[in-house]
mmCIF file of C-alpha atoms and ligand atoms in Angstrom:
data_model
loop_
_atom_site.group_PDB
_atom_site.id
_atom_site.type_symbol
_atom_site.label_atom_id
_atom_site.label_comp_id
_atom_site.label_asym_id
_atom_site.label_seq_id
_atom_site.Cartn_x
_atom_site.Cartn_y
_atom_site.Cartn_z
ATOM 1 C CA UNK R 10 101.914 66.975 120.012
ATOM 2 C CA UNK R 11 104.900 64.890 120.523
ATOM 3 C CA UNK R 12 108.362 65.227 118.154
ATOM 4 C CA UNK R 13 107.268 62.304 116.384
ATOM 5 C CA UNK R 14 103.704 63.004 115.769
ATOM 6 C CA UNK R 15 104.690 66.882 114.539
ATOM 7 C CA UNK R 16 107.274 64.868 112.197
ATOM 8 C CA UNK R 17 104.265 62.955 110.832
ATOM 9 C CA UNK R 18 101.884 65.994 110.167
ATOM 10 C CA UNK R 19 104.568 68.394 108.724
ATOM 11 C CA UNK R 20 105.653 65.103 106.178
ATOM 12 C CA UNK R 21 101.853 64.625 104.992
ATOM 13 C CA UNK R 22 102.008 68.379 103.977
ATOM 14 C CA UNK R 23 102.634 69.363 100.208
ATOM 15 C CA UNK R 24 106.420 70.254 100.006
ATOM 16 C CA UNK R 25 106.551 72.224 96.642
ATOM 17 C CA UNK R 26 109.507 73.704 94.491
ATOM 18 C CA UNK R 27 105.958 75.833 92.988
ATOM 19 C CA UNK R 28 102.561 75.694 92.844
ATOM 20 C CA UNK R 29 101.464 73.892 89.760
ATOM 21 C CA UNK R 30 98.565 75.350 87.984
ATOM 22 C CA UNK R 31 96.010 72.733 87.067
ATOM 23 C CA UNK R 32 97.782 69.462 87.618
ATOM 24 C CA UNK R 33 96.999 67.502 91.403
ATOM 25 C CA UNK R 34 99.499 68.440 93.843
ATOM 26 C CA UNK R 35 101.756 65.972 94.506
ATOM 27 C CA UNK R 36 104.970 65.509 96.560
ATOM 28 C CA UNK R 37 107.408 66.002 93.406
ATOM 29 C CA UNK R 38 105.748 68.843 91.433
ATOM 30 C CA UNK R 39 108.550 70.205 89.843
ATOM 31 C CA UNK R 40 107.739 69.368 86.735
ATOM 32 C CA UNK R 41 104.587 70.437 86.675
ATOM 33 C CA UNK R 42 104.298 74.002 84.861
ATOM 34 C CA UNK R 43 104.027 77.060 87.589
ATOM 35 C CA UNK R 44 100.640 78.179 87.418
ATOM 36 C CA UNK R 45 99.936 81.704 87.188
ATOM 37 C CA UNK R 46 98.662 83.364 90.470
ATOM 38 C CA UNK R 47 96.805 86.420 91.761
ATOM 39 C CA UNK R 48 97.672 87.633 95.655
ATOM 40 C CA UNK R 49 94.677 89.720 96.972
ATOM 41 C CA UNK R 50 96.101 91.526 100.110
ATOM 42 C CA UNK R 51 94.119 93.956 102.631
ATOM 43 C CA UNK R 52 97.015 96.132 102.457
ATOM 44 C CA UNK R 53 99.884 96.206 100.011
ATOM 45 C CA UNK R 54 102.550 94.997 102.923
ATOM 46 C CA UNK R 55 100.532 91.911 103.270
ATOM 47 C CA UNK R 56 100.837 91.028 100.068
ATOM 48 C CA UNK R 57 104.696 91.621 99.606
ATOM 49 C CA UNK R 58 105.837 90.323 103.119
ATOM 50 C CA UNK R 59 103.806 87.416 103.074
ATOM 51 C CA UNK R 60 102.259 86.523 99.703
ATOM 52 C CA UNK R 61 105.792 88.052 97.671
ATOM 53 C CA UNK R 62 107.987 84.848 97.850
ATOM 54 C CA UNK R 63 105.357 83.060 96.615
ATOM 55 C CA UNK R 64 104.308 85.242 93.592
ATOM 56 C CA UNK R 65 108.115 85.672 92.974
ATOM 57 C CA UNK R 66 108.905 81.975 92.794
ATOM 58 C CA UNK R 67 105.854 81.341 90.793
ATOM 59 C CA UNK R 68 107.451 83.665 88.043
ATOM 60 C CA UNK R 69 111.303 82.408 88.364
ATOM 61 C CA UNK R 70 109.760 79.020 88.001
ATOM 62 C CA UNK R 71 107.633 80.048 85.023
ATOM 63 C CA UNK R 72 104.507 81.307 85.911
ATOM 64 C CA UNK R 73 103.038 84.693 86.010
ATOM 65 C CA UNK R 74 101.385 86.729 88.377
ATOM 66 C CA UNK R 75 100.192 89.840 90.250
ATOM 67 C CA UNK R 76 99.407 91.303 93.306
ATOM 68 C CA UNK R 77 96.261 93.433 94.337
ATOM 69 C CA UNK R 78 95.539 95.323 97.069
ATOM 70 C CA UNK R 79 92.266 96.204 98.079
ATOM 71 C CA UNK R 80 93.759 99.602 99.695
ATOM 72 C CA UNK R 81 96.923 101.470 100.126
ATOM 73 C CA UNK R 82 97.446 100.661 103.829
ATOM 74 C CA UNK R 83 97.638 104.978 104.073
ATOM 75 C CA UNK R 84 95.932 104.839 107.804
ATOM 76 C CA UNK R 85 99.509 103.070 108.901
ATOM 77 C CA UNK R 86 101.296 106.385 108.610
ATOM 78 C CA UNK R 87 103.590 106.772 111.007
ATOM 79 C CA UNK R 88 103.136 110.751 112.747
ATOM 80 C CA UNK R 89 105.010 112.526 110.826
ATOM 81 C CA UNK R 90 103.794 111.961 107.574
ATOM 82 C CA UNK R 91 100.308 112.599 106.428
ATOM 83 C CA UNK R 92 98.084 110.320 105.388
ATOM 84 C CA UNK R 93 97.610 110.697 101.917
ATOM 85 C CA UNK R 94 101.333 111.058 101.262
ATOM 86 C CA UNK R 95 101.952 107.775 102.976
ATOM 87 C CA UNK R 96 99.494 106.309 100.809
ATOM 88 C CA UNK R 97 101.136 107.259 97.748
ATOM 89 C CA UNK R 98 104.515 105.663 99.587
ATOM 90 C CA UNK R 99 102.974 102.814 99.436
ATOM 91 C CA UNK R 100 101.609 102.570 96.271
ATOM 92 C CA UNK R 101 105.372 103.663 94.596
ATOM 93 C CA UNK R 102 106.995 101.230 96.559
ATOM 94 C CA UNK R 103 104.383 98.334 95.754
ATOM 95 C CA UNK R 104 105.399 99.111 92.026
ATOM 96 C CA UNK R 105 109.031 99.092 92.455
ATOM 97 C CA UNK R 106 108.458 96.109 94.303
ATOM 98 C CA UNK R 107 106.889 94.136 92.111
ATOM 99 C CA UNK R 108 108.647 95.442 89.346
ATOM 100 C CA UNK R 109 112.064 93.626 90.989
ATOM 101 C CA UNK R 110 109.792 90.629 90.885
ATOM 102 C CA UNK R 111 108.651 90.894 87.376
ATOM 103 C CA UNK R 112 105.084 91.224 88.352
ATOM 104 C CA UNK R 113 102.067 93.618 87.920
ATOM 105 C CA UNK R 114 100.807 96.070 90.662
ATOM 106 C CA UNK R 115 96.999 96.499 90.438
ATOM 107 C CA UNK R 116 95.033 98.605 93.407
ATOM 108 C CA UNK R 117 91.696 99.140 94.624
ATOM 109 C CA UNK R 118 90.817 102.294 96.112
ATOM 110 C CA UNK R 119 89.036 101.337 99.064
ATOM 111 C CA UNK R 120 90.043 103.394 102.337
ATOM 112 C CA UNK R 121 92.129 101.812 104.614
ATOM 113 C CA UNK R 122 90.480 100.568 107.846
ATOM 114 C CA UNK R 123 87.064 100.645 105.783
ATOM 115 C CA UNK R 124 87.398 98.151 103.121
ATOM 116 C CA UNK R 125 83.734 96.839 102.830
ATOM 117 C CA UNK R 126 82.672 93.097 102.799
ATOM 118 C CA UNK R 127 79.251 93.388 100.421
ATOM 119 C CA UNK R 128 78.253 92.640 96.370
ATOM 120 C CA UNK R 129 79.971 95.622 95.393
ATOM 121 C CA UNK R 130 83.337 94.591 96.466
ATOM 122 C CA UNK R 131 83.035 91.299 96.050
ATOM 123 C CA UNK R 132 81.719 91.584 92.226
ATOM 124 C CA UNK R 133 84.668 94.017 91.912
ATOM 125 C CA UNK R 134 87.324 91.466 92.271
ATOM 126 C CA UNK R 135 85.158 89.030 90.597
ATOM 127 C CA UNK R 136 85.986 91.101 87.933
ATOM 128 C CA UNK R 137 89.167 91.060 88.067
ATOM 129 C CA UNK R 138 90.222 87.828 88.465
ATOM 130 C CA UNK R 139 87.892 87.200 85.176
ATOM 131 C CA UNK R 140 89.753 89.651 83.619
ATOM 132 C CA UNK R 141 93.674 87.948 84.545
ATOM 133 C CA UNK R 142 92.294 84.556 84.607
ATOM 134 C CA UNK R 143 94.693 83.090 87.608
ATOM 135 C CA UNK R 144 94.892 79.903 88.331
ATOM 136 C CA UNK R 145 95.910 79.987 92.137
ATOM 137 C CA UNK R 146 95.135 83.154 93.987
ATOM 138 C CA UNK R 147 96.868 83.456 97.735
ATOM 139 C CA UNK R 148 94.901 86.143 100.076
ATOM 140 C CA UNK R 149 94.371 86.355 103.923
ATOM 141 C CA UNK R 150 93.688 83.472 106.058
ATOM 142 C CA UNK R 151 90.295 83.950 107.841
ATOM 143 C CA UNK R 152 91.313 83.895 111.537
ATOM 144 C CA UNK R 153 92.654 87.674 111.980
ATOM 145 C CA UNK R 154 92.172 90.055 114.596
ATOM 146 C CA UNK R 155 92.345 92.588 111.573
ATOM 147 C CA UNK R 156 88.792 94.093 110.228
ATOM 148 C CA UNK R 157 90.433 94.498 106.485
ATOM 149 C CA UNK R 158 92.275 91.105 106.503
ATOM 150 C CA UNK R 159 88.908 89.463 107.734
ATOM 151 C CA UNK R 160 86.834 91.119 105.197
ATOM 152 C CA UNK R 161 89.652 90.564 102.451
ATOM 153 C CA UNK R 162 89.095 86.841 103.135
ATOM 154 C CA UNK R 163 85.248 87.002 102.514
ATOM 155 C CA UNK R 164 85.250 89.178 99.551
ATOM 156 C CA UNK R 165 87.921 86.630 97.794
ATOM 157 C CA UNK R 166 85.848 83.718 98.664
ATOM 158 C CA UNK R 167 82.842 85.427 96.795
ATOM 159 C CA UNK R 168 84.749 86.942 94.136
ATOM 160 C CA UNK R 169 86.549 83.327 93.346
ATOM 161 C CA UNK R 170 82.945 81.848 93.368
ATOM 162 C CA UNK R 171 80.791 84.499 91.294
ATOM 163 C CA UNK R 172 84.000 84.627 89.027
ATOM 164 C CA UNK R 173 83.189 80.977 88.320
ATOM 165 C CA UNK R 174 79.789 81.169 87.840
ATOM 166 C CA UNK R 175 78.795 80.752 84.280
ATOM 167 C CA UNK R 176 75.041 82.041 84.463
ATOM 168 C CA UNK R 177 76.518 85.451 86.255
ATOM 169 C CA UNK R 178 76.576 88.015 83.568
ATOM 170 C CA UNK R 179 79.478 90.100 83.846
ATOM 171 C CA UNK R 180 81.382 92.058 81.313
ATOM 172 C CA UNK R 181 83.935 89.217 80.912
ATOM 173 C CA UNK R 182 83.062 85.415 80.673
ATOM 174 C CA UNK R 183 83.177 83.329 83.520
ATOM 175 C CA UNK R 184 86.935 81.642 84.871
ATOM 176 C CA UNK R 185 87.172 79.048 87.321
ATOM 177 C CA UNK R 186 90.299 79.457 89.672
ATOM 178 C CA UNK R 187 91.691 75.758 90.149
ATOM 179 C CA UNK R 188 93.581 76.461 93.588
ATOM 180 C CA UNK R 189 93.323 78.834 96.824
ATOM 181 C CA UNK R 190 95.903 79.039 99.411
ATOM 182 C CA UNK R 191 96.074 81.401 102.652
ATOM 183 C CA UNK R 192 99.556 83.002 103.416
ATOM 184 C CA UNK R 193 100.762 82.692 106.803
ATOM 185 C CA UNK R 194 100.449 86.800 108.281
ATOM 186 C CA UNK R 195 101.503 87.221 112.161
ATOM 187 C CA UNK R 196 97.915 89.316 111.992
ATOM 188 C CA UNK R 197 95.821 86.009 111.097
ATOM 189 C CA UNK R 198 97.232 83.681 112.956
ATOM 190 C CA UNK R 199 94.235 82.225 115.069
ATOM 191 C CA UNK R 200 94.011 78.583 113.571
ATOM 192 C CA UNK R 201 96.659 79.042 110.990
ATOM 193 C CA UNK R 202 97.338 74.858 110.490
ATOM 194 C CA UNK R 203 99.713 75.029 107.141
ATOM 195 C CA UNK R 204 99.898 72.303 104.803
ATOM 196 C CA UNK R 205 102.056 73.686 101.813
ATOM 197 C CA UNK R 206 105.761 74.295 102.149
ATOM 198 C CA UNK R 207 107.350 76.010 98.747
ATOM 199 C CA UNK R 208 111.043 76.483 98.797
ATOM 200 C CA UNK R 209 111.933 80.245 97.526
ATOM 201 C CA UNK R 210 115.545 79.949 98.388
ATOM 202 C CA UNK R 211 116.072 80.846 94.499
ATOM 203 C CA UNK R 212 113.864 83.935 95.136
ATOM 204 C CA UNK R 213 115.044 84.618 98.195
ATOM 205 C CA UNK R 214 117.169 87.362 98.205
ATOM 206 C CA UNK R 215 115.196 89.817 95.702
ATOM 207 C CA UNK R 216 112.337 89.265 97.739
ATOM 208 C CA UNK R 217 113.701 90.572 100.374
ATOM 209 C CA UNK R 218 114.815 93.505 98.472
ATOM 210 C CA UNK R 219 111.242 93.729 97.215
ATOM 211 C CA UNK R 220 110.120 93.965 100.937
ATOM 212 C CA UNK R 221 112.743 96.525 101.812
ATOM 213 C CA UNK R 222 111.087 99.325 99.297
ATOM 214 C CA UNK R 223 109.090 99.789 102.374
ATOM 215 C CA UNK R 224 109.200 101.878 105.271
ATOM 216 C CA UNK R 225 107.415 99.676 107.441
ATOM 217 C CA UNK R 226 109.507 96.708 106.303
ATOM 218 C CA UNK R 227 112.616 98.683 107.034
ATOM 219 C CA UNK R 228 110.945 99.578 111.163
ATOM 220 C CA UNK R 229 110.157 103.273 110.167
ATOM 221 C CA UNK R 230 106.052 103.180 110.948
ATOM 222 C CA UNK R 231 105.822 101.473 114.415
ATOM 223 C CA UNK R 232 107.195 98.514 117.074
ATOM 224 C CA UNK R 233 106.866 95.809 115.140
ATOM 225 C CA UNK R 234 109.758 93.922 113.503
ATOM 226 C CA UNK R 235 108.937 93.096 109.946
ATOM 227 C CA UNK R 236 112.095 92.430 108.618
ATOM 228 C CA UNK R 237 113.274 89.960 111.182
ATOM 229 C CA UNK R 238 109.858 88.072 111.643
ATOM 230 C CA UNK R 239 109.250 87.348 108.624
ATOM 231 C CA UNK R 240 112.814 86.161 107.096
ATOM 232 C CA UNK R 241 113.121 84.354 110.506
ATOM 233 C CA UNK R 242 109.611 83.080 109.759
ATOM 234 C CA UNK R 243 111.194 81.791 106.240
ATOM 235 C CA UNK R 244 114.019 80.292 107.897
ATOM 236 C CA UNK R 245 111.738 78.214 110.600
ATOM 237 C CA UNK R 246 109.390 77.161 108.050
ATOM 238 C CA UNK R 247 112.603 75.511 105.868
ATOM 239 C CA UNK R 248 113.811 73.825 108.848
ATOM 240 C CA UNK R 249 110.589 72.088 108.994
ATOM 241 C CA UNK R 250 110.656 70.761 105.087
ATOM 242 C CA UNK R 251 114.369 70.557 104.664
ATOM 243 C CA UNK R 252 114.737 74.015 102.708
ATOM 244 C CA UNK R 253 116.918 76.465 103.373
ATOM 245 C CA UNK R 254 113.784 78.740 102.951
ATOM 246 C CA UNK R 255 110.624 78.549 102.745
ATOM 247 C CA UNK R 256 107.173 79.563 102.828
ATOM 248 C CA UNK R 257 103.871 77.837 104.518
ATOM 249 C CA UNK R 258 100.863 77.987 102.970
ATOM 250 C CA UNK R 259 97.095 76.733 104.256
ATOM 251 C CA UNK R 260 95.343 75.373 101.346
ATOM 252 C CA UNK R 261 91.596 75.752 100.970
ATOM 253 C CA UNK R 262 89.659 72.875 102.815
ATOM 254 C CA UNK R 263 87.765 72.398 99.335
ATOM 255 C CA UNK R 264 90.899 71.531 97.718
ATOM 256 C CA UNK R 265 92.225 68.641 100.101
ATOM 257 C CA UNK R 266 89.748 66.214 98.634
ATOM 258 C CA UNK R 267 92.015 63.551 97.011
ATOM 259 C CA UNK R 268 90.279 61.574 94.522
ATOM 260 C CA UNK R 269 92.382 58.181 94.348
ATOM 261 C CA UNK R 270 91.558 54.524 92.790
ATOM 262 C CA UNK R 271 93.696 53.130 95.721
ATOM 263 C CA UNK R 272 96.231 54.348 98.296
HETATM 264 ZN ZN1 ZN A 309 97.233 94.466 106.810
#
């Protein structure tokens, strides 16, 4: 793809100050009331390095929100502490992290490296998105190397569906989530194309104090650089929509659909 050409695809893409919750997207949404939003990560890192800014600016700009994880992340322990006490590091530094941010920690307690992809799961989250009625959740893109983040994918797209589904009897009545977005995770990268740009540069700063409550963010677990890929990442995705930070999102293909009486 030539300079121009790349130009032309990053300028069709939504460039957002926040995600609006009902309303079409549009170039200039920021009027348009922050919706509130639910990230569903794999492992509680995913969802603060590369769902936080998002969550955090939705809040700031009036919105609500929450992250889940589906499991503690535990089996990243680096070898010299156990397991189970990492696990518990993560979960107390999830909390303090979205706690800066103003938003709710919720966990599942599925073991890390075995999060299952079936009814059960899948009718679990269900649950409870019926129960916070989002309307935006952010989770995994689909094209990861990663087992969890693959399977985190799948159970959101069934949870987001049955959640929706009036004539599915659950203990809470049905919601319909109006928006999904994948975050951009250096572990799903395989066909990554994004086409949403929000500008956290207000946010920016306490989410990267939010990120450094963990030991993995701060280089203590293992070789790779957290902290400088992904605020690099923020910087390189600004460039590319004229903010001084920013964050790329890939919107569900469902959601593209523009429904126009002319151009
Ligand atoms: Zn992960």
């Amino acid at each position: 793809m030539n300079r121009r050409s790349f130009a032309q695809s990053v300028g069709s893409a939504a460039i957002l100050s926040a995600i609006p919750g009902s309303s079409a997207l549009t170039q200039d949404a920021a009027a348009s009331k922050a919706g509130k939003v639910m990230v569903i990560a794999a492992h509680p890192g995913d969802g603060m390095f590369t769902m936080g800014a998002v969550l955090a600016k939705q809040i700031e700009h009036g919105g609500a929100g929450g992250l889940r994880s589906l499991s503690l992340g535990e089996r990243g322990a680096p070898k010299n502490i156990p397991v189970l006490e990492y696990g518990a590091m993560q979960r107390t530094a999830t909390e303090n992290a979205t706690r800066l941010l103003g938003a709710e920690a919720l966990f599942f307690d599925y073991p890390d490296a075995e999060i299952p992809f079936n009814e059960e799961s899948s009718l679990r989250v269900c649950d409870a998105i019926r129960e916070r009625q989002p309307e935006i959740v952010v989770t995994h893109w689909s094209g990861s190397w990663h087992k969890d983040h693959q399977n985190c994918h799948l159970i959101v797209r069934d949870a987001i569906f049955y959640a929706a589904l009036e004539t599915l009897a659950r203990s809470r009545p049905a919601h319909a989530v109006s928006k999904i977005f994948y975050a951009e995770n250096w572990e799903d990268a395989a066909n990554f194309v994004p086409d949403t740009y929000i500008d956290i540069e207000p946010v920016y700063e306490k989410w990267l104090q939010a990120c450094d409550f963990y030991p993995m963010w701060r280089g203590q677990t293992g070789f790779f650089r957290y902290n400088d890929y992904y605020s690099s990442l923020s910087i390189m995705r600004g460039c590319l929509c004229g903010f001084r930070h920013a964050v790329a999102l890939m919107s569900d293909t469902n959601q593209r659909t523009q429904r126009l009486q002319s151009l």
